[in-house]
Coordinates of C-alpha atoms in Angstrom, one line a residue:
M1 CA 15.4 -73.5 48.5
R2 CA 14.8 -72.9 44.9
R3 CA 12.0 -70.7 43.6
R4 CA 10.3 -70.8 40.2
L5 CA 12.0 -68.9 37.5
S6 CA 9.5 -66.6 35.8
A7 CA 8.8 -65.3 32.4
L8 CA 10.4 -61.9 31.9
A9 CA 14.2 -61.6 31.5
L10 CA 16.1 -58.3 31.6
A11 CA 19.3 -58.9 29.7
V12 CA 22.5 -56.9 29.7
P13 CA 24.5 -58.4 26.8
I14 CA 27.8 -56.9 27.9
F15 CA 27.7 -59.0 31.2
S16 CA 25.6 -61.8 29.9
I17 CA 23.3 -61.7 32.9
T18 CA 19.7 -62.6 33.0
L19 CA 17.3 -61.3 35.6
T20 CA 13.8 -62.5 35.7
G21 CA 10.4 -61.6 36.9
C22 CA 6.9 -62.5 35.9
S23 CA 5.1 -59.6 37.4
M24 CA 6.6 -56.9 35.2
T25 CA 4.6 -58.2 32.2
D26 CA 1.6 -60.5 31.9
D27 CA 2.8 -62.4 28.8
T28 CA 5.5 -65.0 28.5
S29 CA 7.8 -63.0 26.1
Q30 CA 11.3 -62.0 26.9
E31 CA 10.5 -58.3 26.4
T32 CA 12.1 -55.8 28.8
P33 CA 9.6 -53.7 30.7
F34 CA 9.2 -50.0 29.7
A35 CA 10.7 -47.9 32.5
G36 CA 9.6 -44.5 31.2
T37 CA 11.2 -41.5 29.5
S38 CA 14.6 -40.3 30.8
T39 CA 18.1 -39.1 29.8
S40 CA 20.9 -41.7 30.2
R41 CA 22.4 -39.6 33.0
D42 CA 19.2 -39.4 35.0
A43 CA 18.5 -43.1 34.6
S44 CA 22.0 -43.9 35.6
D45 CA 21.7 -41.7 38.8
A46 CA 18.4 -43.5 39.6
L47 CA 20.0 -46.9 39.2
E48 CA 22.9 -46.0 41.5
K49 CA 20.3 -45.1 44.2
V50 CA 18.8 -48.5 43.7
S51 CA 22.2 -50.1 44.2
S52 CA 22.7 -47.9 47.3
S53 CA 19.5 -49.1 48.8
I54 CA 20.5 -52.7 48.3
Y55 CA 23.8 -52.0 50.0
D56 CA 21.9 -50.5 53.0
L57 CA 19.7 -53.6 53.3
M58 CA 22.7 -55.8 53.8
G59 CA 23.1 -54.4 57.3
V60 CA 26.7 -55.5 57.7
K61 CA 30.0 -53.5 57.6
G62 CA 32.1 -53.8 54.5
R63 CA 33.1 -52.0 51.4
A64 CA 31.6 -51.7 47.9
S65 CA 33.6 -51.7 44.8
D66 CA 33.9 -48.4 43.0
S67 CA 32.0 -48.8 39.8
R68 CA 29.6 -46.7 37.8
P69 CA 26.6 -47.7 35.8
G70 CA 26.7 -48.1 32.0
V71 CA 24.2 -47.9 29.2
S72 CA 23.2 -50.7 26.9
E73 CA 20.8 -51.2 24.0
C74 CA 17.2 -52.5 24.5
S75 CA 16.6 -55.6 22.4
G76 CA 14.4 -54.9 19.4
K77 CA 14.4 -51.1 20.0
D78 CA 16.0 -48.2 18.2
A79 CA 19.5 -47.8 19.7
K80 CA 19.4 -44.0 19.2
T81 CA 16.3 -43.5 21.3
H82 CA 16.0 -46.5 23.7
F83 CA 18.4 -47.8 26.3
S84 CA 18.7 -49.6 29.6
V85 CA 21.2 -49.1 32.4
F86 CA 23.3 -51.7 34.2
H87 CA 25.3 -51.4 37.4
P88 CA 27.7 -54.3 38.3
W89 CA 29.4 -54.0 41.6
S90 CA 30.8 -56.1 44.5
F91 CA 30.4 -56.1 48.2
Y92 CA 33.3 -57.2 50.4
P93 CA 32.2 -57.8 54.1
A94 CA 34.5 -56.8 57.0
T95 CA 34.6 -60.4 58.1
E96 CA 34.1 -63.6 56.2
S97 CA 31.2 -64.7 58.4
D98 CA 29.3 -61.5 57.5
L99 CA 29.0 -62.7 53.9
Q100 CA 26.3 -65.2 54.8
V101 CA 24.6 -62.7 57.1
A102 CA 24.4 -60.1 54.3
M103 CA 22.9 -62.7 51.9
E104 CA 20.3 -63.8 54.5
R105 CA 19.4 -60.2 55.3
L106 CA 18.9 -59.5 51.6
E107 CA 16.6 -62.5 51.2
S108 CA 14.6 -61.2 54.2
E109 CA 14.7 -57.5 53.5
L110 CA 14.3 -57.2 49.8
P111 CA 10.6 -58.4 49.8
K112 CA 9.8 -55.9 52.6
N113 CA 11.1 -53.1 50.3
G114 CA 9.1 -53.9 47.2
W115 CA 11.3 -56.6 45.6
K116 CA 9.9 -59.9 44.5
I117 CA 12.4 -62.8 44.8
V118 CA 12.0 -64.9 41.6
E119 CA 14.9 -67.3 42.2
Y120 CA 17.0 -68.2 45.2
G121 CA 19.4 -71.1 45.5
S122 CA 22.7 -72.7 44.5
D123 CA 23.9 -72.2 40.9
S124 CA 25.3 -74.9 38.7
S125 CA 29.0 -73.8 39.2
K126 CA 31.6 -76.0 40.7
N127 CA 31.5 -73.7 43.8
K128 CA 27.7 -74.0 44.1
N129 CA 27.4 -70.2 44.7
T130 CA 24.1 -69.0 46.2
T131 CA 22.3 -66.8 43.8
L132 CA 19.3 -64.5 44.5
I133 CA 17.4 -62.9 41.6
A134 CA 14.7 -60.3 42.3
D135 CA 12.5 -57.7 40.5
H136 CA 11.1 -54.4 41.7
D137 CA 8.0 -53.8 39.6
A138 CA 7.5 -50.2 40.7
N139 CA 10.9 -48.9 39.6
K140 CA 11.3 -51.5 36.7
T141 CA 14.6 -52.8 38.0
G142 CA 16.0 -56.3 38.5
V143 CA 19.0 -57.5 40.6
K144 CA 21.1 -60.6 40.5
I145 CA 23.2 -61.2 43.7
T146 CA 25.7 -64.0 43.8
Q147 CA 27.4 -65.1 47.0
R148 CA 31.0 -66.0 46.1
S149 CA 32.2 -67.5 49.4
K150 CA 35.2 -69.3 47.8
N151 CA 36.7 -66.1 46.3
D152 CA 39.7 -64.6 47.9
P153 CA 38.5 -62.3 49.4
P154 CA 34.9 -63.6 49.7
K155 CA 32.3 -61.2 48.2
L156 CA 28.8 -60.7 46.9
S157 CA 28.6 -59.9 43.1
I158 CA 25.7 -57.6 42.5
E159 CA 24.3 -56.8 39.0
V160 CA 21.4 -54.3 38.9
V161 CA 19.6 -53.5 35.6
S162 CA 16.9 -51.2 34.6
G163 CA 14.0 -51.6 32.3
C164 CA 14.0 -50.0 28.8
Y165 CA 13.9 -46.2 28.7
K166 CA 13.1 -43.9 25.9
V167 CA 15.0 -40.6 25.7
P168 CA 13.0 -37.3 25.6
E169 CA 11.9 -36.1 22.2
G170 CA 14.7 -34.7 20.1
Q171 CA 17.5 -36.3 22.1
T172 CA 19.6 -39.4 21.5
V173 CA 21.1 -41.9 23.9
E174 CA 24.3 -41.0 25.6
R175 CA 26.6 -44.0 26.0
F176 CA 29.0 -44.5 28.8

């Protein structure tokens, strides 16, 4: 099943990922939604909690890679005062069959938890990986989940990104 790709794209240039969602803005521009005012550290902590909630929704045993969020620029904004956060990580299920179960649970559970699935289906790669892209309007985040069944070991690749933040007055963006 393939769902309509919508208008908004959250881009993290370092990883060249694109997450989409029409409900974060009403226009057809590629502008990243404004996520509020925050320090880089606080926004990073908040995005890690989003990643953790996605992990919990999988409902299968396995392990997550040990990675930390990073900070990137917001397109068209002052790099000293505006930033977005990205968190790439992987999930390795305890058994190979649990990979499909985890993906099916995410497709089912994400919408019950405030996420809007904007794309779901096979990608154009040789392996025809299943990809799920979803947005969470309330917390201005997006996620791209790719089921990599043919990897050794099989895994889900998860890339979570935030909207664009502005640092508090008098502060600058901390990069990490």
